[in-house]
Short mmCIF file of C-alpha atoms and ligand atoms in Angstrom, two decimals:
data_model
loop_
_atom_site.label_atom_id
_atom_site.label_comp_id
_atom_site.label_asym_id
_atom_site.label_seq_id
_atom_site.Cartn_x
_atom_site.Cartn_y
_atom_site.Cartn_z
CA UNK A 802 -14.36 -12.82 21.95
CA UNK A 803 -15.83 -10.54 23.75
CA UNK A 804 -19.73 -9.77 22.99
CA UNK A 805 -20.15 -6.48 24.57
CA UNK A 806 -17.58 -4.45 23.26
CA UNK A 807 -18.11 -2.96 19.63
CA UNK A 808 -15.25 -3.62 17.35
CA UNK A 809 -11.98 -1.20 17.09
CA UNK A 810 -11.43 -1.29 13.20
CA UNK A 811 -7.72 -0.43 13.04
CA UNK A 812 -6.45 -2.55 9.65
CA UNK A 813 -7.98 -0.64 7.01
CA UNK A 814 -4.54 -0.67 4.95
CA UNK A 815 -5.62 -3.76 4.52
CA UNK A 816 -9.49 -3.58 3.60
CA UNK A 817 -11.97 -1.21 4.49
CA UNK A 818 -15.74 -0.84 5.67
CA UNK A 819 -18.31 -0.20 2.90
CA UNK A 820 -20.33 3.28 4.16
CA UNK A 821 -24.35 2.62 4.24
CA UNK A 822 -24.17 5.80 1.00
CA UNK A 823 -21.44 3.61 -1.06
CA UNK A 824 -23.63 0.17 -0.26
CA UNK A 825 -26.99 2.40 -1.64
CA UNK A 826 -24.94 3.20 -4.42
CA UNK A 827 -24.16 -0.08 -5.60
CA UNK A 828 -27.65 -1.47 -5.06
CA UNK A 829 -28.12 1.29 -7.32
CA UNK A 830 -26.50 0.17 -10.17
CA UNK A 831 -27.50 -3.23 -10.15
CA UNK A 832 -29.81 -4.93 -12.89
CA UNK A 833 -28.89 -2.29 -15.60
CA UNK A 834 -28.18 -4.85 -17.72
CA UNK A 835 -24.84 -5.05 -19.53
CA UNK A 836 -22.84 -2.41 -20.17
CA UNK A 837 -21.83 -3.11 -23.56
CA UNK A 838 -25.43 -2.85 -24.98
CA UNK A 839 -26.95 0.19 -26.62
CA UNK A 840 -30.88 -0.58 -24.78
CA UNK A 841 -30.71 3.14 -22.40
CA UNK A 842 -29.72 1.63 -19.10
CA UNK A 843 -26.60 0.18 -20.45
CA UNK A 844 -25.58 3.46 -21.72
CA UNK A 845 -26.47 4.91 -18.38
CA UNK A 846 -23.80 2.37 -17.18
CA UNK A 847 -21.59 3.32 -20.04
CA UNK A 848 -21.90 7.19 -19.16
CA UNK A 849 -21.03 6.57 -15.72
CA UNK A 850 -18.44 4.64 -16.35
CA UNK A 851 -16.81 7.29 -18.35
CA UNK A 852 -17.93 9.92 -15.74
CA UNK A 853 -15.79 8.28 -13.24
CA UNK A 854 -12.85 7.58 -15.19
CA UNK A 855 -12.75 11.64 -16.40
CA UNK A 856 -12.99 12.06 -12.10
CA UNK A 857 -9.74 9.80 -11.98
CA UNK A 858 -8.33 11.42 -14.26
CA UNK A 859 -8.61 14.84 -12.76
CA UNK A 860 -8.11 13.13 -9.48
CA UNK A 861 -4.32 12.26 -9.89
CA UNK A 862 -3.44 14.15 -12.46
CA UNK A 863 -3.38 12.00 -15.54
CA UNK A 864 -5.78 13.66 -18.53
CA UNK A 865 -7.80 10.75 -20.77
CA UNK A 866 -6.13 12.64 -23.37
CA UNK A 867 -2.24 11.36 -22.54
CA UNK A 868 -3.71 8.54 -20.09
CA UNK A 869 -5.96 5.48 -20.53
CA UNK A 870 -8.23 4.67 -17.30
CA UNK A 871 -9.32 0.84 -17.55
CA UNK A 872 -11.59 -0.85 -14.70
CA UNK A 873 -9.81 -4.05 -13.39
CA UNK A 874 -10.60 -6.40 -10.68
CA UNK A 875 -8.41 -4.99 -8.61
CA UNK A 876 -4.96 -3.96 -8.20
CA UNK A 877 -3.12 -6.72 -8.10
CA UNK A 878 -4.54 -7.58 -11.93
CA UNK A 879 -3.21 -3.63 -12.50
CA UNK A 880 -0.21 -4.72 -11.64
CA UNK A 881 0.32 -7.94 -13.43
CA UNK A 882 -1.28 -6.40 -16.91
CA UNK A 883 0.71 -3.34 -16.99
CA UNK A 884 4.07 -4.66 -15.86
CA UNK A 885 3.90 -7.73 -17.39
CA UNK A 886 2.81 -6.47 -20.40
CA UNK A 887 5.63 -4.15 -20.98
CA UNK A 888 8.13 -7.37 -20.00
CA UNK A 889 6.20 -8.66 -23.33
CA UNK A 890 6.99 -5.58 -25.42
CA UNK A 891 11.00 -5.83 -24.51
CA UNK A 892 10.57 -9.46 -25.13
CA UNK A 893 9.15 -8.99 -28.60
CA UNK A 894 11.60 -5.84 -29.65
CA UNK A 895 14.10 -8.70 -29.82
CA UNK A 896 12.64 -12.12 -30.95
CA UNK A 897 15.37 -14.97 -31.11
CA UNK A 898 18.08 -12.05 -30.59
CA UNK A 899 18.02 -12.99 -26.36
CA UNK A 900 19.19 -9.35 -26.08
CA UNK A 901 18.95 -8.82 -22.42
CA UNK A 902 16.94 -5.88 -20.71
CA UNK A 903 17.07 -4.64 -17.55
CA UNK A 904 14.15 -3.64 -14.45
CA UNK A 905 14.74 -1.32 -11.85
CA UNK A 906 12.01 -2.08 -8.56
CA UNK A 907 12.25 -1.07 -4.98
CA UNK A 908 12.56 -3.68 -2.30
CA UNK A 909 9.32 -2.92 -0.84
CA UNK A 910 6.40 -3.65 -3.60
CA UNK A 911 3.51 -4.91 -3.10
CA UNK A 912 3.96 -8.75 -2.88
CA UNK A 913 1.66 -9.14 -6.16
CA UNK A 914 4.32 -7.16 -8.05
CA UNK A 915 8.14 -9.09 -5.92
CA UNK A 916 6.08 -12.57 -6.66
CA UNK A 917 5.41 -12.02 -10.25
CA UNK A 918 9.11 -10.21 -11.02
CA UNK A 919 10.61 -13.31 -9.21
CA UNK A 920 8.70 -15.96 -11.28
CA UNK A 921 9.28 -14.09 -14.34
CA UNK A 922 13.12 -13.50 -13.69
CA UNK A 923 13.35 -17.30 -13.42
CA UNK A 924 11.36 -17.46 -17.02
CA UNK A 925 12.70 -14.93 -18.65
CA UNK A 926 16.95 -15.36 -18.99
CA UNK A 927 16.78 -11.85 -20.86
CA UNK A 928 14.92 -10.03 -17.73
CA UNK A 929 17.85 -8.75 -15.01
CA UNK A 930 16.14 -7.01 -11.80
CA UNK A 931 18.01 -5.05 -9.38
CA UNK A 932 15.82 -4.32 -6.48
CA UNK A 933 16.30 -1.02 -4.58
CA UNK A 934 16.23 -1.23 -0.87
CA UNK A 935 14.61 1.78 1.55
CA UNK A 936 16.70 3.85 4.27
CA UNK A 937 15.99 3.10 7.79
CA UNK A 938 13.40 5.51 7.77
CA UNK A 939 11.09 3.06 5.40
CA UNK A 940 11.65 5.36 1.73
CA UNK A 941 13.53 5.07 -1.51
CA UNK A 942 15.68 7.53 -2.59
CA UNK A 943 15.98 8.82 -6.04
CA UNK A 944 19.50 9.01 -5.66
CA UNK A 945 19.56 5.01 -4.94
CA UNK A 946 17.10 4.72 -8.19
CA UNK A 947 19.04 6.73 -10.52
CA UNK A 948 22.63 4.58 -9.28
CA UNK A 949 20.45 1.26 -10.39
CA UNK A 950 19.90 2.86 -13.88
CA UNK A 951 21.60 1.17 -17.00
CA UNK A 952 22.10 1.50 -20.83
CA UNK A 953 19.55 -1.39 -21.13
CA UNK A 954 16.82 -0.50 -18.14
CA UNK A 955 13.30 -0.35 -19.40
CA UNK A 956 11.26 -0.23 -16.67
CA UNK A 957 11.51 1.28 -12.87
CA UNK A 958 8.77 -0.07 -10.19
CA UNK A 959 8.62 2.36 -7.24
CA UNK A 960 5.51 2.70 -5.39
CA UNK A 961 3.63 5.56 -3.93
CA UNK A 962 3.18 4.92 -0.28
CA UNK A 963 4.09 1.68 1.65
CA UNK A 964 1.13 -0.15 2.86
CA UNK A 965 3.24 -1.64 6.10
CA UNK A 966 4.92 1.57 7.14
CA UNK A 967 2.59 4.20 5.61
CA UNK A 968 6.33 5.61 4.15
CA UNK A 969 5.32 8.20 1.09
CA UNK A 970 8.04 7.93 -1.77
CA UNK A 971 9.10 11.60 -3.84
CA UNK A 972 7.45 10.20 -7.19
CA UNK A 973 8.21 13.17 -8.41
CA UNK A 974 12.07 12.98 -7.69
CA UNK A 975 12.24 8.96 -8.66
CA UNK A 976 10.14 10.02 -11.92
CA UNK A 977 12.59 12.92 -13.17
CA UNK A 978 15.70 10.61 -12.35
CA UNK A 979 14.37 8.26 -14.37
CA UNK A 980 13.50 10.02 -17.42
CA UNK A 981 16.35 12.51 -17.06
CA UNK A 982 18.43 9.21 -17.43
CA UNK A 983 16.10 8.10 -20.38
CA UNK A 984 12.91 9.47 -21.68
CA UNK A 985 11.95 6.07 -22.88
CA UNK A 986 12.09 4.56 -19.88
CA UNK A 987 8.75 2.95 -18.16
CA UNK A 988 7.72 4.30 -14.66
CA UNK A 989 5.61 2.63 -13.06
CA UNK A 990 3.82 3.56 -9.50
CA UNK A 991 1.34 1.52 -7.14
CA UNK A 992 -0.81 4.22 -5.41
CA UNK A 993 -3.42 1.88 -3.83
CA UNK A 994 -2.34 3.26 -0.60
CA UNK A 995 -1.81 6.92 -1.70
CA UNK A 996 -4.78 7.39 -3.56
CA UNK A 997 -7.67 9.39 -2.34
CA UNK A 998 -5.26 9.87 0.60
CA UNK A 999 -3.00 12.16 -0.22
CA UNK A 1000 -3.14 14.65 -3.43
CA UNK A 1001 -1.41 13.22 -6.64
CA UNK A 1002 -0.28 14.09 -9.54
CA UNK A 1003 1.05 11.47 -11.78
CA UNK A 1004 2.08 13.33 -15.18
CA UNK A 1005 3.98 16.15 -13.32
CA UNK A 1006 5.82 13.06 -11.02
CA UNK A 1007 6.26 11.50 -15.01
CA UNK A 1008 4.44 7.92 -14.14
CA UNK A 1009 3.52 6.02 -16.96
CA UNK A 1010 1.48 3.21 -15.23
CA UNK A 1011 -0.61 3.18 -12.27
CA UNK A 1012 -2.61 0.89 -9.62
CA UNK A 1013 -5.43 1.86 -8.14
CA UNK A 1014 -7.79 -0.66 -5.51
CA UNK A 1015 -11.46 0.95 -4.33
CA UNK A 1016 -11.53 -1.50 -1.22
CA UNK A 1017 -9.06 1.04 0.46
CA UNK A 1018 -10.96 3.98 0.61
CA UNK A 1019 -14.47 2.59 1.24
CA UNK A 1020 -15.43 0.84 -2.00
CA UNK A 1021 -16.36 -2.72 -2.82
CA UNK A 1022 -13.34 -5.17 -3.00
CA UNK A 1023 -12.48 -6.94 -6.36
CA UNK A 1024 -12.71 -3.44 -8.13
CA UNK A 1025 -9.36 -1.19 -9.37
CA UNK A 1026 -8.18 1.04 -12.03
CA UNK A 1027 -5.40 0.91 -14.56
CA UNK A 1028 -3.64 3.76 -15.43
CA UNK A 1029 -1.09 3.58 -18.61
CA UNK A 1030 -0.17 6.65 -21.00
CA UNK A 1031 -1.36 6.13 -24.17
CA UNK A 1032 2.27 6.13 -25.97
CA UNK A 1033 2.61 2.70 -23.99
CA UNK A 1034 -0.84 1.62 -23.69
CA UNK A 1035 -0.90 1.61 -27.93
CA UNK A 1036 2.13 -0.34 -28.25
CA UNK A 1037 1.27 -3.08 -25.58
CA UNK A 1038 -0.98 -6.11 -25.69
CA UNK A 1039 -3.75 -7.05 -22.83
CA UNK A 1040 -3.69 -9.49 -20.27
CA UNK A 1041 -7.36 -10.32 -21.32
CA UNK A 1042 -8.63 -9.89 -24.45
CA UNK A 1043 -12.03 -9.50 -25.56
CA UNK A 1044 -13.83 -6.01 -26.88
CA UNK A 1045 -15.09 -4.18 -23.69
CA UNK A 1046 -13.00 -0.77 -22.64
CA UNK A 1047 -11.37 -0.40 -26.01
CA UNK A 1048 -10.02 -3.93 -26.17
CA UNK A 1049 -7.47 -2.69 -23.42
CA UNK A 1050 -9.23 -5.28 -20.71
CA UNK A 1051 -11.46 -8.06 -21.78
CA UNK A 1052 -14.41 -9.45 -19.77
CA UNK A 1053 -18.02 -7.39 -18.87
CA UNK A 1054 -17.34 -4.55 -16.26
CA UNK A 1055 -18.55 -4.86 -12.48
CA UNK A 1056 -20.94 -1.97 -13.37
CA UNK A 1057 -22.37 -2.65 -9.22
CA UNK A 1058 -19.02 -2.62 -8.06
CA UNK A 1059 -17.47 0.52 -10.26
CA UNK A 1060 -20.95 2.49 -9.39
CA UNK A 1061 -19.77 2.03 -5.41
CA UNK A 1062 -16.20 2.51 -6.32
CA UNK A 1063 -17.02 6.23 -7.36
CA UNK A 1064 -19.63 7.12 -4.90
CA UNK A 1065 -16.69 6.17 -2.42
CA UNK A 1066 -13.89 7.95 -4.14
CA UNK A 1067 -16.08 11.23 -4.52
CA UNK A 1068 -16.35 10.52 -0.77
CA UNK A 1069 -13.07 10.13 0.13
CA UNK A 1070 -11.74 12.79 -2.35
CA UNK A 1071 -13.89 15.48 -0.87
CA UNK A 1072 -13.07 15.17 2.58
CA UNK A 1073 -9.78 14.60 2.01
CA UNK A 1074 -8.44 17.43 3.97
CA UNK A 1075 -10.43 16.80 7.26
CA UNK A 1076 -9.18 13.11 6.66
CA UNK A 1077 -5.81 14.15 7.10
CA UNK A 1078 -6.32 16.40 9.83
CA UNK A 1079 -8.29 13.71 12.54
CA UNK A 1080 -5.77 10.62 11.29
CA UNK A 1081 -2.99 12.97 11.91
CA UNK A 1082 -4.39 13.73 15.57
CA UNK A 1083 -5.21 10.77 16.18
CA UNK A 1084 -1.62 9.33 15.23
CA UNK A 1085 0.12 12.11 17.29
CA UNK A 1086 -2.15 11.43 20.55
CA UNK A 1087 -1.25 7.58 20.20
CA UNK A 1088 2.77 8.50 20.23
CA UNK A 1089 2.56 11.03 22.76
CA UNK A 1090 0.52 8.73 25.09
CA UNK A 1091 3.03 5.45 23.92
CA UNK A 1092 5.91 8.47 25.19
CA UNK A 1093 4.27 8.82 28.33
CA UNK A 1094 3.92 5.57 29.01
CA UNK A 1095 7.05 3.08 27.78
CA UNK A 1096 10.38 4.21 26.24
CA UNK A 1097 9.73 5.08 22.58
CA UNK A 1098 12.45 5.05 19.78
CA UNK A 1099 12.11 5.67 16.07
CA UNK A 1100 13.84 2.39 14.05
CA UNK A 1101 15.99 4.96 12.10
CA UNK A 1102 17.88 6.14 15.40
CA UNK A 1103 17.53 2.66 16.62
CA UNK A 1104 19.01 1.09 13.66
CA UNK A 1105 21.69 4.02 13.73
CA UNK A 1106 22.62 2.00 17.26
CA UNK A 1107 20.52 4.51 19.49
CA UNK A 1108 19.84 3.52 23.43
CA UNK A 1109 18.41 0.18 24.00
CA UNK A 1110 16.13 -0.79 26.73
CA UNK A 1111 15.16 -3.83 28.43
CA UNK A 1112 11.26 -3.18 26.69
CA UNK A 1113 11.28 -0.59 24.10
CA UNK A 1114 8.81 0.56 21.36
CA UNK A 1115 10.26 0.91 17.83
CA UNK A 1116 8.15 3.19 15.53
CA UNK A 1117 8.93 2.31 12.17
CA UNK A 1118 9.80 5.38 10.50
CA UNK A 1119 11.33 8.27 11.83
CA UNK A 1120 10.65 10.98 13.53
CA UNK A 1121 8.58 12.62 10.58
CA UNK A 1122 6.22 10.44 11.16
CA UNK A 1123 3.48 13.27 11.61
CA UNK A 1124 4.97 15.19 8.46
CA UNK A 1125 1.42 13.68 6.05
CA UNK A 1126 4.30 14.49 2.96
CA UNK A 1127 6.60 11.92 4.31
CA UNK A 1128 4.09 8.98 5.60
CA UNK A 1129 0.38 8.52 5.45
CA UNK A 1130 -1.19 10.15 8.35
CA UNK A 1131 -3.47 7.15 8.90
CA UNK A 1132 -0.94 4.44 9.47
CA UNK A 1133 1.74 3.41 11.89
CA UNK A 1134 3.58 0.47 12.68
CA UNK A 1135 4.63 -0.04 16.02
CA UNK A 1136 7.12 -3.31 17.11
CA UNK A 1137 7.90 -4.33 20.58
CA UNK A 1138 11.61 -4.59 21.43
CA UNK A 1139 12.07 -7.24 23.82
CA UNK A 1140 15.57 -7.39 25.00
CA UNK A 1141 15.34 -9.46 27.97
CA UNK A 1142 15.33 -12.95 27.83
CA UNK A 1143 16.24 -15.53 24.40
CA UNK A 1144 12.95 -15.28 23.17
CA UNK A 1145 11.70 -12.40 20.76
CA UNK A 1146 8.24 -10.65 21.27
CA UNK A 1147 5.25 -12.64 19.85
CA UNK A 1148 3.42 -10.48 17.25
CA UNK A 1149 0.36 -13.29 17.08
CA UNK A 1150 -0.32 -13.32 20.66
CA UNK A 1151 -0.17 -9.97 20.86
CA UNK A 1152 -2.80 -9.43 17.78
CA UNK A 1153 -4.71 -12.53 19.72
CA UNK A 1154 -5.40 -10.50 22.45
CA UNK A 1155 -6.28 -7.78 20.71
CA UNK A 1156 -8.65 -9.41 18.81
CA UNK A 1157 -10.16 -11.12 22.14
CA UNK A 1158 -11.11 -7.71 22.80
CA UNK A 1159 -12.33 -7.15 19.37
CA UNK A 1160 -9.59 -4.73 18.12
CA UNK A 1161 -8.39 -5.31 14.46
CA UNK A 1162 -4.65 -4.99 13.59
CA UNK A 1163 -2.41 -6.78 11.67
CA UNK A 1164 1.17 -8.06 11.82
CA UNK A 1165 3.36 -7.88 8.68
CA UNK A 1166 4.05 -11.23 9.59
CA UNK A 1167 3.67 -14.27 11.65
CA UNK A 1168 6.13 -14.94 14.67
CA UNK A 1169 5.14 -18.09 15.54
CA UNK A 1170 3.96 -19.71 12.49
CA UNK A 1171 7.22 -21.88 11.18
CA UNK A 1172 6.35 -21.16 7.20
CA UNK A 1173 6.16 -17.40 8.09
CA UNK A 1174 8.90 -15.41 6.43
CA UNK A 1175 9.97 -12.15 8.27
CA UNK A 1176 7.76 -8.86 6.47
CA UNK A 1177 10.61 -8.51 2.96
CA UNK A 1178 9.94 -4.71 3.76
CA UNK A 1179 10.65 -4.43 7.22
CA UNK A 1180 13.68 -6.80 6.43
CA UNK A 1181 14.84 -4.53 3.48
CA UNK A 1182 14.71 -1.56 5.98
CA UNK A 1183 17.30 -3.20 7.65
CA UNK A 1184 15.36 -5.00 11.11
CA UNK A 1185 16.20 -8.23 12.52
CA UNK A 1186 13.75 -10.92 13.37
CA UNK A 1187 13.82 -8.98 16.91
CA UNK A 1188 11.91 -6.31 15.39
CA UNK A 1189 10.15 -7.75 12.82
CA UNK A 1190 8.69 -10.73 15.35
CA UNK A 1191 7.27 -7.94 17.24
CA UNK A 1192 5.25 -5.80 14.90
CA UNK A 1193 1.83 -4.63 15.08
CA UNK A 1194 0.54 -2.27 12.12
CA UNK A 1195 -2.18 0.19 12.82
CA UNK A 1196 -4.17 1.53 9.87
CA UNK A 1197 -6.83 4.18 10.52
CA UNK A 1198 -9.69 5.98 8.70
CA UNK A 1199 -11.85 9.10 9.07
CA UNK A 1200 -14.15 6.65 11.25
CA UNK A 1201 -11.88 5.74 13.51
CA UNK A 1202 -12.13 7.29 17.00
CA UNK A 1203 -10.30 8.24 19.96
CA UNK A 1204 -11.59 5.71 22.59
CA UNK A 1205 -10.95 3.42 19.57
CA UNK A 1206 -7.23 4.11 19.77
CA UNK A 1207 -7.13 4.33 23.86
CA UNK A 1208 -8.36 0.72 23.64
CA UNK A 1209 -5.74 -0.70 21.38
CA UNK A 1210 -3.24 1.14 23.38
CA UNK A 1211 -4.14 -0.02 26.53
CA UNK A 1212 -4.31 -3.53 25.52
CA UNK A 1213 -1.13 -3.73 23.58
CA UNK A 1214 1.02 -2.22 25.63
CA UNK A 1215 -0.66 -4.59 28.56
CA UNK A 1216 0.41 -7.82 26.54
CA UNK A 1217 3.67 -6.55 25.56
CA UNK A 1218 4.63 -5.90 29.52
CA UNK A 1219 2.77 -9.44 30.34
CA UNK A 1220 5.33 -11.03 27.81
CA UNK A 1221 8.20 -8.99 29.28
CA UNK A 1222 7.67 -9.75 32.75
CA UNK A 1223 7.09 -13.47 31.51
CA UNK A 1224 10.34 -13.49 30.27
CA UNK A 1225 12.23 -11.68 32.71
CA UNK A 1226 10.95 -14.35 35.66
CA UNK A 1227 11.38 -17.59 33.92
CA UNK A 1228 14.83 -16.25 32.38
CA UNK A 1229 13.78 -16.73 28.72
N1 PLP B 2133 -0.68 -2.79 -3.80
C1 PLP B 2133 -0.71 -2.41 -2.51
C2 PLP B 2133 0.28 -1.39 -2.03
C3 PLP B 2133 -1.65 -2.96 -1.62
O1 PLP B 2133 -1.66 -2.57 -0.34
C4 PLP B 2133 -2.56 -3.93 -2.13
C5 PLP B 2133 -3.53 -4.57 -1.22
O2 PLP B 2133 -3.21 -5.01 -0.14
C6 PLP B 2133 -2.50 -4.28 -3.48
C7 PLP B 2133 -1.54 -3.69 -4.28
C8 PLP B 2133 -3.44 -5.28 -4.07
O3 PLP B 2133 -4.72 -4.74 -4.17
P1 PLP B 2133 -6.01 -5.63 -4.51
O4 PLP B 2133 -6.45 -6.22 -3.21
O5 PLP B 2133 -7.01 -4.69 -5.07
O6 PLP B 2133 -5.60 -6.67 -5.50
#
């Protein structure tokens, strides 16, 4: 690697860089003791604690008075307690009776909610899960939600925005499908990558749970939120028990970790609109420049059997792609069509070179790498190993620059021409 160059950051859908004011903070809030104590820097703790879960609240619209707010480590433990723990309360409205119930979830979760709904369908011979594939264009449709809907469904999954294609879902049309088909009915929503991104409002969209993650938007990793309305929340049982936050989440808060998380939400929530706007020009100065310089398609034409060529970039969206209601204006995820030769376009050597020259990306998935499976949401969009071999995700943040994007462009589009000419020479 290179030791001159300073780094191009470009994967923060995946984690991002801690700010020196969000670090302060959390040095801050260190050695206050615990939080559960009544000595006057514990209730310090406590009172900021409760401070920052009244600014989630009016964050995504979810009052403390219909919604609980519980810290977690994470989102992935958001996940797991609130779905599984509503699997538990179907389970236990019929003990013995193996009445079976049904679970509506799009195609395109997070992995830490397809994993655990696979494991438990193979548990559970009650649980029946039809999964909901996206259009072309990378979203769900409510129509495709409200076909899936049964007598005996109890819970939909649907997330917010897509971490691999940056695709925003209508929560709010998914949400009134759902509980115009059945008020009882458990909505579910994972806004890790929506959240502090975009503006949200969870009880007009009717979610019942939520996941939030802090390491996306500048805060400390191992650090999320819960979000459950209270009708559920009080009729549900924890993942871990013990007596901190209302006996809704065992185990002695990350009072370092939640102190950063909220100095980096009130950070990202302020400048939320300027966000928008630079991601959003940076994003349309990377296509325009990709148009200029190689022949561009977005995978919904190209799916739809639009004009192929020899080397081709596939955008994976559509061509809303700039529209910040229909995808997250920070992300993009570009493959490299290769048809010319047997082989497919190498993703890995690709990101190898990139990183030689420290720029950070990430591929959905492995080309090379035999265990690798193909990304299950680029698959579920409908793209072949062709496409899926070839992709390259680009995730951006308000510190993310111009020459930072110029550099990954150059480069990629460099290796992706090396490995077509490679191909067309040797004939493979
Ligand atoms: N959900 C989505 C959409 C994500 O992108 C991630 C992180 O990659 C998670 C859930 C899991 O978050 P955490 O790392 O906080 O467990």
């Amino acid at each position: 690697m290179s030791r001159k160059l300073p780094t191009a950051y470009l994967d923060n859908n995946a984690t991002t860089m801690m700010p020196k004011a969000v670090q302060d903070a959390m040095i801050a809030w260190v050695n206050r003791g615990n939080p559960s104590a009544s000595y006057a820097s514990a209730v310090q703790c406590k009172k900021m604690m409760q401070d920052f879960r009244d600014y989630i609240a009016a964050c995504i619209g979810a009052p403390l008075s219909d919604y609980d707010c519980v810290f977690t480590s994470g989102a992935t433990e958001s996940n797991c307690t609130i779905i599984q723990s509503i699997i538990e309360r179907c389970r236990c409205a019929n003990p013995g009776r193996g009445a079976k119930f049904h679970v509506v979830a799009s195609h395109i979760e997070h992995k830490s909610i397809i994993l655990m709904l696979k494991d438990l369908m193979a548990r559970i011979p009650e649980m029946d899960v039809t999964f909901v594939s996206p259009s072309p264009s990378g979203h769900i449709n409510a129509a495709d939600v409200r076909r899936a809907l049964r007598a005996d469904t109890q819970m939909v999954i649907c997330m917010h925005a897509n971490n691999e294609t940056g695709a925003i879902m209508n929560i709010a049309e998914i949400g009134r499908a759902v509980k115009e088909f059945n008020q009882q009915i458990f909505f579910h929503c994972d806004i890790v990558q929506s959240f502090g991104k975009v503006h949200i409002n969870l009880m007009r969209a009717n979610v019942d749970g939520a996941a939030i993650s802090f390491h996306k938007l500048h805060g400390p990793p191992g650090v999320g939120a819960m979000i459950m309305r209270r009708a559920f929340a009080n009729t549900t049982c924890p993942l871990l028990y013990g007596t901190q936050s209302s006996g809704r989440r065992g185990g002695t808060e990350n009072v370092p970790g939640i102190g950063a998380s909220f100095k980096a939400t009130q950070l990202a929530i302020s400048s939320i609109g300027a966000t928008v706007a630079h991601e959003l020009e940076l994003k349309k100065w990377l296509i325009e420049e990709l148009r200029s310089r190689a022949p561009v398609a977005y995978f919904d034409d190209y799916a739809r059997g639009g004009q192929r060529y020899e080397l081709q970039i596939i955008i994976m969206g559509s061509a809303s792609i700039l529209d910040s209601t229909q995808y997250l204006p920070n992300t993009i995820l570009l493959s490299v069509a290769k048809h010319v030769g047997k082989n497919h376009a190498c993703n890995t050597l690709i990101k190898q070179k990139l990183e030689d020259q420290r720029i950070i990306v990430s591929v959905g998935s492995a080309c090379s790498t035999e265990s690798s499976e193909p990304s299950h949401v680029l698959s579920a969009m409908g793209a072949s190993t062709l496409i899926t071999d070839g992709a390259i995700r680009v995730s951006m943040c308000a510190y993310t620059s111009r020459e930072d994007v110029k550099r990954f462009l150059d480069c990629f589009l460099r290796e992706a021409r090396e490995q077509y000419e490679a191909a067309r020479k040797r004939g493979i």
